[in-house]
Amino acid sequence: MSEPGDVATEWLIEVLAQEPHFNRLWCLDENSAARFPSAGSETLTVISNRWDAAEQARRAGLTALFSDFDEQALDHACFDRVYCRVPKEKPLAHHLINLAGRQLKPGGELVLCGHKAEGTKTYISKAARYLGASNKAHKQGELYTARLTRGDALGAVLPDNDYPQARPIADYQGITLYSKPGLYGWQKIDRGSELLWLQAQPILEQQRPDTLLDLGCGYGYLGLMTKALPLKRRVMTDNNAAAVAMARLNAERNGVNAEVVADDCALHIDETFDAVLCNPPFHQGFTTRGDLTERFLHSAHQHLKPEGIALFVVNQFIPLERKAQGLFSRIETLSDNEGFKVVRLGL
């Protein structure tokens, strides 16, 4: 959810609260707000690529879709307003602007906002040309905002790097990895995850666990690397819709038996496992959050069997060993180089 002080999101929430009578679509990505307008819930649809955001919207009484901004879940040209805070990635920003144009009725408005350093003014100019709008960006303190009116005909779509399409990005140890825009570091094998697997592989081959949890799986690299292990159960989970879709696709195309679950840090997974692998995020949207590592540590603690092992990789500057104290009795740093450290944990 968005951090306190995300002025762009707060501005957007205020605008939403003032327009309860319009048929509205709110596109929430990684900068999703933790609160929703109290009025007009019957006229507001939320689409989010974050499972936790979609769940919070449902609990607030809104129509909510958990989706990688797939238009198949929406009716074309049925909204009076589409609201969007500028996302972090350019392909997603362009994809959402294109989506807004197709979802808006002629005469409807795209309400767009973001900070100056996020390229917001440029996105507003592009969106205006695409929508056939004469409106321009307005500077409000540290923000650029705009209300862009859709014309009768749309212009050329913005290039979004074929945002919806999965594509192969690497062949690694006999496994073809697929990914797509919308995932952090989607075009490569994450170096931290690779270093974690180099340490984890001999340990897991010796321990021979029956069950394994890939916590915060991304497109599924760590879970896929365990293909040769004689696991009886393999669970991969992530909060991001693109990650869940790619993990499922990778498991299917590479013949890896896995259950892929959309969840918020495995909050609703009740079982425990012999092994947990985790490369936790330390950033969320435009912010760096120190408590994210702690959340993943607590989740690993809750999902680990008494004799199980958890293996984490984090950036070297994160004091994982200190954060793990009180949760784990065994804390062992296995490697500390190339900007990362791999830590083994046990109850």
PDB file of N, CA and C in Angstrom, residues 8 11 84-87 93 97 111-128 136-138 142-146 148 286:
ATOM      1  N   ALA A   8       0.836  12.314  -4.240  1.00  0.00           N
ATOM      2  CA  ALA A   8       0.095  12.055  -5.484  1.00  0.00           C
ATOM      3  C   ALA A   8      -1.122  11.178  -5.220  1.00  0.00           C
ATOM      4  N   TRP A  11      -3.795  13.090  -3.264  1.00  0.00           N
ATOM      5  CA  TRP A  11      -4.526  14.013  -4.132  1.00  0.00           C
ATOM      6  C   TRP A  11      -5.595  13.262  -4.914  1.00  0.00           C
ATOM      7  N   CYS A  84      -5.730   7.428 -12.348  1.00  0.00           N
ATOM      8  CA  CYS A  84      -4.457   6.711 -12.340  1.00  0.00           C
ATOM      9  C   CYS A  84      -3.352   7.585 -11.767  1.00  0.00           C
ATOM     10  N   ARG A  85      -2.630   7.034 -10.817  1.00  0.00           N
ATOM     11  CA  ARG A  85      -1.386   7.642 -10.364  1.00  0.00           C
ATOM     12  C   ARG A  85      -0.278   7.059 -11.231  1.00  0.00           C
ATOM     13  N   VAL A  86       0.607   7.888 -11.763  1.00  0.00           N
ATOM     14  CA  VAL A  86       1.638   7.437 -12.694  1.00  0.00           C
ATOM     15  C   VAL A  86       2.434   6.276 -12.090  1.00  0.00           C
ATOM     16  N   PRO A  87       2.508   5.142 -12.783  1.00  0.00           N
ATOM     17  CA  PRO A  87       3.277   4.012 -12.267  1.00  0.00           C
ATOM     18  C   PRO A  87       4.781   4.217 -12.413  1.00  0.00           C
ATOM     19  N   ALA A  93       2.884   2.400 -17.508  1.00  0.00           N
ATOM     20  CA  ALA A  93       2.265   3.721 -17.640  1.00  0.00           C
ATOM     21  C   ALA A  93       1.576   3.857 -18.993  1.00  0.00           C
ATOM     22  N   ILE A  97      -2.557   4.122 -19.814  1.00  0.00           N
ATOM     23  CA  ILE A  97      -3.112   5.229 -20.590  1.00  0.00           C
ATOM     24  C   ILE A  97      -3.900   4.682 -21.781  1.00  0.00           C
ATOM     25  N   VAL A 111      -8.122  11.094 -15.219  1.00  0.00           N
ATOM     26  CA  VAL A 111      -7.528  11.910 -14.166  1.00  0.00           C
ATOM     27  C   VAL A 111      -6.182  11.287 -13.836  1.00  0.00           C
ATOM     28  N   LEU A 112      -5.121  12.044 -14.114  1.00  0.00           N
ATOM     29  CA  LEU A 112      -3.763  11.524 -14.032  1.00  0.00           C
ATOM     30  C   LEU A 112      -2.931  12.417 -13.124  1.00  0.00           C
ATOM     31  N   CYS A 113      -2.076  11.809 -12.298  1.00  0.00           N
ATOM     32  CA  CYS A 113      -1.232  12.618 -11.422  1.00  0.00           C
ATOM     33  C   CYS A 113       0.060  11.876 -11.097  1.00  0.00           C
ATOM     34  N   GLY A 114       1.038  12.629 -10.649  1.00  0.00           N
ATOM     35  CA  GLY A 114       2.320  12.060 -10.250  1.00  0.00           C
ATOM     36  C   GLY A 114       3.295  13.179  -9.940  1.00  0.00           C
ATOM     37  N   HIS A 115       4.465  12.819  -9.470  1.00  0.00           N
ATOM     38  CA  HIS A 115       5.483  13.803  -9.124  1.00  0.00           C
ATOM     39  C   HIS A 115       6.280  14.215 -10.365  1.00  0.00           C
ATOM     40  N   LYS A 116       6.884  15.375 -10.279  1.00  0.00           N
ATOM     41  CA  LYS A 116       7.657  15.908 -11.400  1.00  0.00           C
ATOM     42  C   LYS A 116       8.762  14.949 -11.816  1.00  0.00           C
ATOM     43  N   ALA A 117       9.488  14.378 -10.852  1.00  0.00           N
ATOM     44  CA  ALA A 117      10.628  13.518 -11.150  1.00  0.00           C
ATOM     45  C   ALA A 117      10.225  12.182 -11.763  1.00  0.00           C
ATOM     46  N   GLU A 118       8.938  11.888 -11.779  1.00  0.00           N
ATOM     47  CA  GLU A 118       8.461  10.611 -12.318  1.00  0.00           C
ATOM     48  C   GLU A 118       8.072  10.701 -13.789  1.00  0.00           C
ATOM     49  N   GLY A 119       8.374  11.816 -14.416  1.00  0.00           N
ATOM     50  CA  GLY A 119       8.043  11.989 -15.824  1.00  0.00           C
ATOM     51  C   GLY A 119       6.572  12.259 -16.072  1.00  0.00           C
ATOM     52  N   THR A 120       5.871  12.740 -15.050  1.00  0.00           N
ATOM     53  CA  THR A 120       4.417  12.889 -15.138  1.00  0.00           C
ATOM     54  C   THR A 120       3.998  13.869 -16.233  1.00  0.00           C
ATOM     55  N   LYS A 121       4.703  14.976 -16.353  1.00  0.00           N
ATOM     56  CA  LYS A 121       4.319  15.969 -17.369  1.00  0.00           C
ATOM     57  C   LYS A 121       4.397  15.382 -18.768  1.00  0.00           C
ATOM     58  N   THR A 122       5.417  14.577 -19.022  1.00  0.00           N
ATOM     59  CA  THR A 122       5.550  13.935 -20.330  1.00  0.00           C
ATOM     60  C   THR A 122       4.421  12.937 -20.566  1.00  0.00           C
ATOM     61  N   TYR A 123       4.095  12.137 -19.536  1.00  0.00           N
ATOM     62  CA  TYR A 123       2.992  11.184 -19.669  1.00  0.00           C
ATOM     63  C   TYR A 123       1.677  11.908 -19.939  1.00  0.00           C
ATOM     64  N   ILE A 124       1.462  13.024 -19.282  1.00  0.00           N
ATOM     65  CA  ILE A 124       0.236  13.793 -19.498  1.00  0.00           C
ATOM     66  C   ILE A 124       0.163  14.285 -20.940  1.00  0.00           C
ATOM     67  N   SER A 125       1.279  14.772 -21.477  1.00  0.00           N
ATOM     68  CA  SER A 125       1.300  15.235 -22.867  1.00  0.00           C
ATOM     69  C   SER A 125       0.994  14.098 -23.839  1.00  0.00           C
ATOM     70  N   LYS A 126       1.589  12.933 -23.590  1.00  0.00           N
ATOM     71  CA  LYS A 126       1.328  11.774 -24.449  1.00  0.00           C
ATOM     72  C   LYS A 126      -0.131  11.344 -24.365  1.00  0.00           C
ATOM     73  N   ALA A 127      -0.652  11.315 -23.143  1.00  0.00           N
ATOM     74  CA  ALA A 127      -2.043  10.904 -22.952  1.00  0.00           C
ATOM     75  C   ALA A 127      -2.999  11.877 -23.641  1.00  0.00           C
ATOM     76  N   ALA A 128      -2.695  13.179 -23.585  1.00  0.00           N
ATOM     77  CA  ALA A 128      -3.553  14.174 -24.225  1.00  0.00           C
ATOM     78  C   ALA A 128      -3.604  13.959 -25.737  1.00  0.00           C
ATOM     79  N   LYS A 136      -4.168  20.376 -20.451  1.00  0.00           N
ATOM     80  CA  LYS A 136      -2.740  20.326 -20.192  1.00  0.00           C
ATOM     81  C   LYS A 136      -2.473  20.012 -18.724  1.00  0.00           C
ATOM     82  N   ALA A 137      -1.206  19.790 -18.429  1.00  0.00           N
ATOM     83  CA  ALA A 137      -0.798  19.507 -17.050  1.00  0.00           C
ATOM     84  C   ALA A 137      -0.877  20.767 -16.198  1.00  0.00           C
ATOM     85  N   HIS A 138      -1.225  20.570 -14.947  1.00  0.00           N
ATOM     86  CA  HIS A 138      -1.231  21.660 -13.967  1.00  0.00           C
ATOM     87  C   HIS A 138      -0.236  21.332 -12.870  1.00  0.00           C
ATOM     88  N   GLU A 142       4.510  19.958  -5.571  1.00  0.00           N
ATOM     89  CA  GLU A 142       5.455  18.982  -6.144  1.00  0.00           C
ATOM     90  C   GLU A 142       4.816  18.056  -7.161  1.00  0.00           C
ATOM     91  N   LEU A 143       3.530  18.264  -7.456  1.00  0.00           N
ATOM     92  CA  LEU A 143       2.799  17.374  -8.352  1.00  0.00           C
ATOM     93  C   LEU A 143       2.524  18.015  -9.697  1.00  0.00           C
ATOM     94  N   TYR A 144       2.345  17.150 -10.698  1.00  0.00           N
ATOM     95  CA  TYR A 144       1.670  17.508 -11.931  1.00  0.00           C
ATOM     96  C   TYR A 144       0.371  16.719 -11.964  1.00  0.00           C
ATOM     97  N   THR A 145      -0.738  17.389 -12.284  1.00  0.00           N
ATOM     98  CA  THR A 145      -2.041  16.741 -12.370  1.00  0.00           C
ATOM     99  C   THR A 145      -2.706  17.152 -13.677  1.00  0.00           C
ATOM    100  N   ALA A 146      -3.672  16.343 -14.115  1.00  0.00           N
ATOM    101  CA  ALA A 146      -4.412  16.681 -15.330  1.00  0.00           C
ATOM    102  C   ALA A 146      -5.740  15.955 -15.339  1.00  0.00           C
ATOM    103  N   LEU A 148      -7.992  14.930 -18.441  1.00  0.00           N
ATOM    104  CA  LEU A 148      -7.920  14.887 -19.894  1.00  0.00           C
ATOM    105  C   LEU A 148      -9.216  14.329 -20.462  1.00  0.00           C
ATOM    106  N   PHE A 286       7.421   3.674  -5.134  1.00  0.00           N
ATOM    107  CA  PHE A 286       8.480   4.679  -5.180  1.00  0.00           C
ATOM    108  C   PHE A 286       9.198   4.807  -3.846  1.00  0.00           C
TER     109      PHE A 286
END
